[in-house]
PDB file of C-alpha atoms in Angstrom:
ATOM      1  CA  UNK W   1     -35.158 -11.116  28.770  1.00 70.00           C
ATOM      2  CA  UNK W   2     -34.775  -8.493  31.284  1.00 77.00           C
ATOM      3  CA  UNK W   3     -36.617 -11.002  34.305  1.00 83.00           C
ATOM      4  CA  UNK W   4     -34.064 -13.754  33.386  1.00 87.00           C
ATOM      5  CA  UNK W   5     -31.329 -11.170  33.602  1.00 85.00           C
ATOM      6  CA  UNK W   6     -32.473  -9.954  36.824  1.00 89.00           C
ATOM      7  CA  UNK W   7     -33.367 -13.403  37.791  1.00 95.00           C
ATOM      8  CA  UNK W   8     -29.678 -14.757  37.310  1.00 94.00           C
ATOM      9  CA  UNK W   9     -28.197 -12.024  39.433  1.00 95.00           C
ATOM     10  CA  UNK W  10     -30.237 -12.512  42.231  1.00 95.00           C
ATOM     11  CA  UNK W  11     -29.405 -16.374  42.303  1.00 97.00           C
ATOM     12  CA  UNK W  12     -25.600 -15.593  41.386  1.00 96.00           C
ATOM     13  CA  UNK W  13     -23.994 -17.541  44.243  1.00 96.00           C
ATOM     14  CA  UNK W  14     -25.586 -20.902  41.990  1.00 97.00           C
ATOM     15  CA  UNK W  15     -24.698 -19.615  39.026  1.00 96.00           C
ATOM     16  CA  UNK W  16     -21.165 -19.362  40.469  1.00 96.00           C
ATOM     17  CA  UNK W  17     -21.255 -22.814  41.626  1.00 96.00           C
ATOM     18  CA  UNK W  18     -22.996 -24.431  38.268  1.00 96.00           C
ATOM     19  CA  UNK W  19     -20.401 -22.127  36.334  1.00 94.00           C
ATOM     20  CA  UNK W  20     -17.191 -23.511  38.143  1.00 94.00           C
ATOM     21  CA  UNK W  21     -18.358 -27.056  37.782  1.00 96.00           C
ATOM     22  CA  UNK W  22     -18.413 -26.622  34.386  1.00 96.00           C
ATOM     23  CA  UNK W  23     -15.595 -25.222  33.774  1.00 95.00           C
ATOM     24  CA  UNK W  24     -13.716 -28.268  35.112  1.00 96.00           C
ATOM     25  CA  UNK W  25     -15.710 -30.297  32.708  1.00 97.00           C
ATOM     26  CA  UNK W  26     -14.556 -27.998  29.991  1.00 96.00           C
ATOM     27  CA  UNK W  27     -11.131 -28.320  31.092  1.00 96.00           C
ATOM     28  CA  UNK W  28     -11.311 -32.089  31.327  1.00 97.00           C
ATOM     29  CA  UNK W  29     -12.746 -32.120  28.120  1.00 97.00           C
ATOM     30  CA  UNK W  30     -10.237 -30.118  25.822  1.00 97.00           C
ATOM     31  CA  UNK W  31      -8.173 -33.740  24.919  1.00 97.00           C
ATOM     32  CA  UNK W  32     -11.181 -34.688  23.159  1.00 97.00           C
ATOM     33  CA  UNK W  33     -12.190 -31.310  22.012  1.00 97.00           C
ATOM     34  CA  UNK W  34      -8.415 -30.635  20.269  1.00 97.00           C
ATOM     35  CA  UNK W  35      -8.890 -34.120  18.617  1.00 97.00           C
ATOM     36  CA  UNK W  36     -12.643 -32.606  17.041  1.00 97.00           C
ATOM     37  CA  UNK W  37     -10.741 -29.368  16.067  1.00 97.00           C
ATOM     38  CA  UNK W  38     -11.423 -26.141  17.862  1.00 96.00           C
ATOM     39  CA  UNK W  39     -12.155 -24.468  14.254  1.00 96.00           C
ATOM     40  CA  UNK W  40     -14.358 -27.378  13.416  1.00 97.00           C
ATOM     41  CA  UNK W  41     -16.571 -26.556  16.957  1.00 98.00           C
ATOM     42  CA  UNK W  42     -16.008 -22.967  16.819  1.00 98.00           C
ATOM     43  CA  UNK W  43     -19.419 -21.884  15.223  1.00 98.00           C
ATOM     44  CA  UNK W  44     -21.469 -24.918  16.906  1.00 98.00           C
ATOM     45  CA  UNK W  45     -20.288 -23.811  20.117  1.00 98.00           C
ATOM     46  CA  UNK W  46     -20.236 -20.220  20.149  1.00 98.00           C
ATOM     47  CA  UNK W  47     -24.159 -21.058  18.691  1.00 98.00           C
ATOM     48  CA  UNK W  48     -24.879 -22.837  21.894  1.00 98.00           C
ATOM     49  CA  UNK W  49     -23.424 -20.559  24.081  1.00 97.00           C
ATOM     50  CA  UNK W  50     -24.775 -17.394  22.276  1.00 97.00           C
ATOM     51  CA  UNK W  51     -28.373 -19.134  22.822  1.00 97.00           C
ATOM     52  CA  UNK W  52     -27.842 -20.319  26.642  1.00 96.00           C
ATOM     53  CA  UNK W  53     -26.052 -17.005  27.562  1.00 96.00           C
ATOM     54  CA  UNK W  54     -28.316 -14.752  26.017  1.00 95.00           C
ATOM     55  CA  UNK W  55     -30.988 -16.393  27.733  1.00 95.00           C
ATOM     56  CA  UNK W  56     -29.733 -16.262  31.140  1.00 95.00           C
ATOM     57  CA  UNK W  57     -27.450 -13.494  30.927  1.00 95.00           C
ATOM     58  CA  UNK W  58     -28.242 -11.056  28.208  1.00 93.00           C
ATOM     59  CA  UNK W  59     -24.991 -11.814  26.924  1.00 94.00           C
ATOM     60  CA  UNK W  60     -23.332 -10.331  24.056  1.00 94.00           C
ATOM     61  CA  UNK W  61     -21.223 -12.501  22.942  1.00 96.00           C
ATOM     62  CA  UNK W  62     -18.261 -10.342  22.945  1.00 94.00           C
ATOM     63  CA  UNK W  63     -15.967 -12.873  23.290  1.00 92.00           C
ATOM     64  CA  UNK W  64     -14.452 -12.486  26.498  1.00 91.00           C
ATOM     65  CA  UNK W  65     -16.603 -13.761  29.254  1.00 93.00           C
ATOM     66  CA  UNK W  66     -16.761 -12.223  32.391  1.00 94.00           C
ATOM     67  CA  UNK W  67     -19.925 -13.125  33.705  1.00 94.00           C
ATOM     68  CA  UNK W  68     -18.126 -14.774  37.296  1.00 92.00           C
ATOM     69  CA  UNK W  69     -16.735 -11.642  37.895  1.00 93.00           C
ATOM     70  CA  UNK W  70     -19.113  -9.044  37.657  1.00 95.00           C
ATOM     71  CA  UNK W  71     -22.454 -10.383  39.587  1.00 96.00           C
ATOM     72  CA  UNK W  72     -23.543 -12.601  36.428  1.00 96.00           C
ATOM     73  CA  UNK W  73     -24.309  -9.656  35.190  1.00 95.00           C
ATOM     74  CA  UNK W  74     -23.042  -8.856  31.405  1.00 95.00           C
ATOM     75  CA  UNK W  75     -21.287  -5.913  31.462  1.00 94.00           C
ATOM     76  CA  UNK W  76     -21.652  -5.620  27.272  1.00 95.00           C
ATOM     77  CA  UNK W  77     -25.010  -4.499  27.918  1.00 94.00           C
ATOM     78  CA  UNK W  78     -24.108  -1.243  29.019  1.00 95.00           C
ATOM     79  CA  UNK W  79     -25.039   1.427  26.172  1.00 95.00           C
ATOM     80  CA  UNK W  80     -21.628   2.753  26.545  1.00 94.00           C
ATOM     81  CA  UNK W  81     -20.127  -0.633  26.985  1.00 92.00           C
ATOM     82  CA  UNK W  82     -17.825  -0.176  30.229  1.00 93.00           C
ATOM     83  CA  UNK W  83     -16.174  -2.926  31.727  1.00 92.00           C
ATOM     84  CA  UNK W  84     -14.714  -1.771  34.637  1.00 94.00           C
ATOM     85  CA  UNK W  85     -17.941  -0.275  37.017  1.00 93.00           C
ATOM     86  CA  UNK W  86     -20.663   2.257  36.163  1.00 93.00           C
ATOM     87  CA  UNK W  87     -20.062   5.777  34.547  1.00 92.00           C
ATOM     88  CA  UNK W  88     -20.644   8.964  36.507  1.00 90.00           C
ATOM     89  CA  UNK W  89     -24.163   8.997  35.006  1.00 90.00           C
ATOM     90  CA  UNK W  90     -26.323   6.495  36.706  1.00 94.00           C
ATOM     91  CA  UNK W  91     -29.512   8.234  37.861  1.00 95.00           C
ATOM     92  CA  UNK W  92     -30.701   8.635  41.619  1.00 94.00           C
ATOM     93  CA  UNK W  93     -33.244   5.714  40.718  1.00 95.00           C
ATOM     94  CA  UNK W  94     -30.366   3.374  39.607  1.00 94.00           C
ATOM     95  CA  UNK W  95     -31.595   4.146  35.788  1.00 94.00           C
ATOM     96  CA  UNK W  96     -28.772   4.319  33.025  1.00 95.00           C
ATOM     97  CA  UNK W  97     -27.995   8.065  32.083  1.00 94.00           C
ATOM     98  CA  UNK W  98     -28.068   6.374  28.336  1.00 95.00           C
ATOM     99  CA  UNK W  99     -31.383   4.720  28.693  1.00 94.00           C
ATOM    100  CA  UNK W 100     -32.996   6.127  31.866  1.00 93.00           C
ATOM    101  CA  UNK W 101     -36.111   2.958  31.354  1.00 92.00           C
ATOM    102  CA  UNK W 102     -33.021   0.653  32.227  1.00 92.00           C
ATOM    103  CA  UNK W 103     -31.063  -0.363  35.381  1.00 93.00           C
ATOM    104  CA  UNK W 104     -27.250   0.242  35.298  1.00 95.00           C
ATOM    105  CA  UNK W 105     -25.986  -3.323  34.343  1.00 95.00           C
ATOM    106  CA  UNK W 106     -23.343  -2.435  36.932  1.00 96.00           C
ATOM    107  CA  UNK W 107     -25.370  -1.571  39.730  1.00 95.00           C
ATOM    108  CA  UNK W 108     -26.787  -5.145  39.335  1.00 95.00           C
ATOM    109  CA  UNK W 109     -23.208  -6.164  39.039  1.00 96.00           C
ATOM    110  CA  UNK W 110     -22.298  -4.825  42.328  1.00 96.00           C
ATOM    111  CA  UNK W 111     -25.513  -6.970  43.542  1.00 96.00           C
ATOM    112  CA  UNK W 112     -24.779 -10.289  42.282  1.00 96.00           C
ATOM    113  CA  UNK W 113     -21.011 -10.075  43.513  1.00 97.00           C
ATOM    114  CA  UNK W 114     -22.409  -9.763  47.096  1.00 96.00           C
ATOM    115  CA  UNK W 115     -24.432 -12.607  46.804  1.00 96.00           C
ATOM    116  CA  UNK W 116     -20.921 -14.977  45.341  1.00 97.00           C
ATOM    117  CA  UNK W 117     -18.651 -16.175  47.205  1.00 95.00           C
ATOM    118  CA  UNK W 118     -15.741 -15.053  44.867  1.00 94.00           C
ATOM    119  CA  UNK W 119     -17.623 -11.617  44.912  1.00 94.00           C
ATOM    120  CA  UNK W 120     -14.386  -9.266  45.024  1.00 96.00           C
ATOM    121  CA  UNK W 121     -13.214 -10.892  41.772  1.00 95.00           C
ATOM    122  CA  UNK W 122     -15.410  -7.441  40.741  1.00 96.00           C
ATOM    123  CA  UNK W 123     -12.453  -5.579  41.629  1.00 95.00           C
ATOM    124  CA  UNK W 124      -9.997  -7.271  38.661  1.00 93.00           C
ATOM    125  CA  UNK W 125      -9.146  -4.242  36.551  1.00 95.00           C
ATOM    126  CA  UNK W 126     -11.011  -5.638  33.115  1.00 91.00           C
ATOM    127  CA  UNK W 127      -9.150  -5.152  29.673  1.00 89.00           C
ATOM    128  CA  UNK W 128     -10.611  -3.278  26.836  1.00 90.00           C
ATOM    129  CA  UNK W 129     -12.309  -5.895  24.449  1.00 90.00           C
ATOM    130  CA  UNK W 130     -11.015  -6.825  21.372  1.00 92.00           C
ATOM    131  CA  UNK W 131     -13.875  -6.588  19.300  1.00 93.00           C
ATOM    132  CA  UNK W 132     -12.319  -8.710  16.378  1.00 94.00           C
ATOM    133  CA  UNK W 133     -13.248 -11.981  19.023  1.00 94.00           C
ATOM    134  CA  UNK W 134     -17.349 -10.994  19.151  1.00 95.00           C
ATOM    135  CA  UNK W 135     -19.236 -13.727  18.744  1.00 96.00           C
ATOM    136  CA  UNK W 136     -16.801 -16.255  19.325  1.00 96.00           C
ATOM    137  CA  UNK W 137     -16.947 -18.935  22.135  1.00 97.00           C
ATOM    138  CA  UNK W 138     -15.158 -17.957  25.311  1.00 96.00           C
ATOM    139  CA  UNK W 139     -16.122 -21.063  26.830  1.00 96.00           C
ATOM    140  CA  UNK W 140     -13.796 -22.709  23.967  1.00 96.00           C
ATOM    141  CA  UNK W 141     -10.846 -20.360  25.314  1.00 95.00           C
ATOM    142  CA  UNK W 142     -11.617 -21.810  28.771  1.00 95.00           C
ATOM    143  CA  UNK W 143     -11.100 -25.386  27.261  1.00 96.00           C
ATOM    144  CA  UNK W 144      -8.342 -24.326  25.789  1.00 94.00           C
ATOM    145  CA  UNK W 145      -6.516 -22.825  29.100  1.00 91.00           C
ATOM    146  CA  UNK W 146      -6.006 -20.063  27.424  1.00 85.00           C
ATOM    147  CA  UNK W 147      -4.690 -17.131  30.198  1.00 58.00           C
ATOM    148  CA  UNK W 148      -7.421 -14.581  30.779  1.00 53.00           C
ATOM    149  CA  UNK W 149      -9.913 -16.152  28.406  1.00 49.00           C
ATOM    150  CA  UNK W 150     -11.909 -12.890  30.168  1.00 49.00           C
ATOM    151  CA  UNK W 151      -9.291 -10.463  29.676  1.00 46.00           C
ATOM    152  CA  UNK W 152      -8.533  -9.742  33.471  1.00 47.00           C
ATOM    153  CA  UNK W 153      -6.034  -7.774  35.135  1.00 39.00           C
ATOM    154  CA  UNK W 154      -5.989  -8.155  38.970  1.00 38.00           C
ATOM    155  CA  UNK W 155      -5.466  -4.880  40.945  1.00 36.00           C
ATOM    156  CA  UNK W 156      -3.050  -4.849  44.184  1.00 31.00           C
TER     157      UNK W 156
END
């Protein structure tokens, strides 16, 4: 799981690209996806995207997606779960202070926003998550149009 994760950051800049293309499908989509029901395609959804994201992502599901602003890299997978950039305790090697055998997510963060070309999105101030949305389908919330579907505050 770790190569794909790795994998996806290096190659972020597509993932970018593939990700905004889909969102406008998503958007174009939500007619026909408020006639289905967005409780009936809740679970189906957030099924699929649990699968596909944790694939390509590691993701965690935590309900709001951030994934195009922080390198493609899922900032959930940080033991102590920070959203906003790495902790003072990432190891001269780049090794998590937590679990010294892994990377920091965020220094791979940092990598994958170089490589986008809306890298500085990295520097949007990232709200706390509400944990009662984990495992639900952000991509739904996209449909939707909901406002900060990734729970983004942009700093000035």
């Amino acid at each position: 799981m770790y190569r794909v994760r790795r994998f996806a950051v290096r190659h972020a800049h597509a993932f970018e690209r593939l990700y905004a293309g889909f969102e406008v499908v998503l958007k174009w989509s939500a007619p026909l996806l408020e006639r289905i029901g967005y409780q009936r395609l809740e679970a189906p959804v957030a099924w699929l995207e649990k699968h596909i994201k944790g694939l390509l992502f590691d993701c965690q599901m935590c309900g709001h997606c951030v994934l195009s602003s922080t390198g493609m890299s899922c900032p959930m997978n940080c033991p102590k779960r920070l959203r906003n950039g790495p902790c003072g305790g990432v190891r001269d090697d780049g090794g998590c202070e937590v679990k010294p055998e892994m990377r920091c997510v965020w220094l791979d963060a940092w990598e994958g926003s170089e490589r986008m070309k809306h890298g500085d999105r990295i520097e949007v101030v990232q709200l706390p998550v509400d944990d009662s949305m984990e495992g639900s389908s952000s991509w739904l919330r996209v449909a939707r149009g909901e406002h900060g579907a990734g729970g983004a505050h942009e700093v000035r």
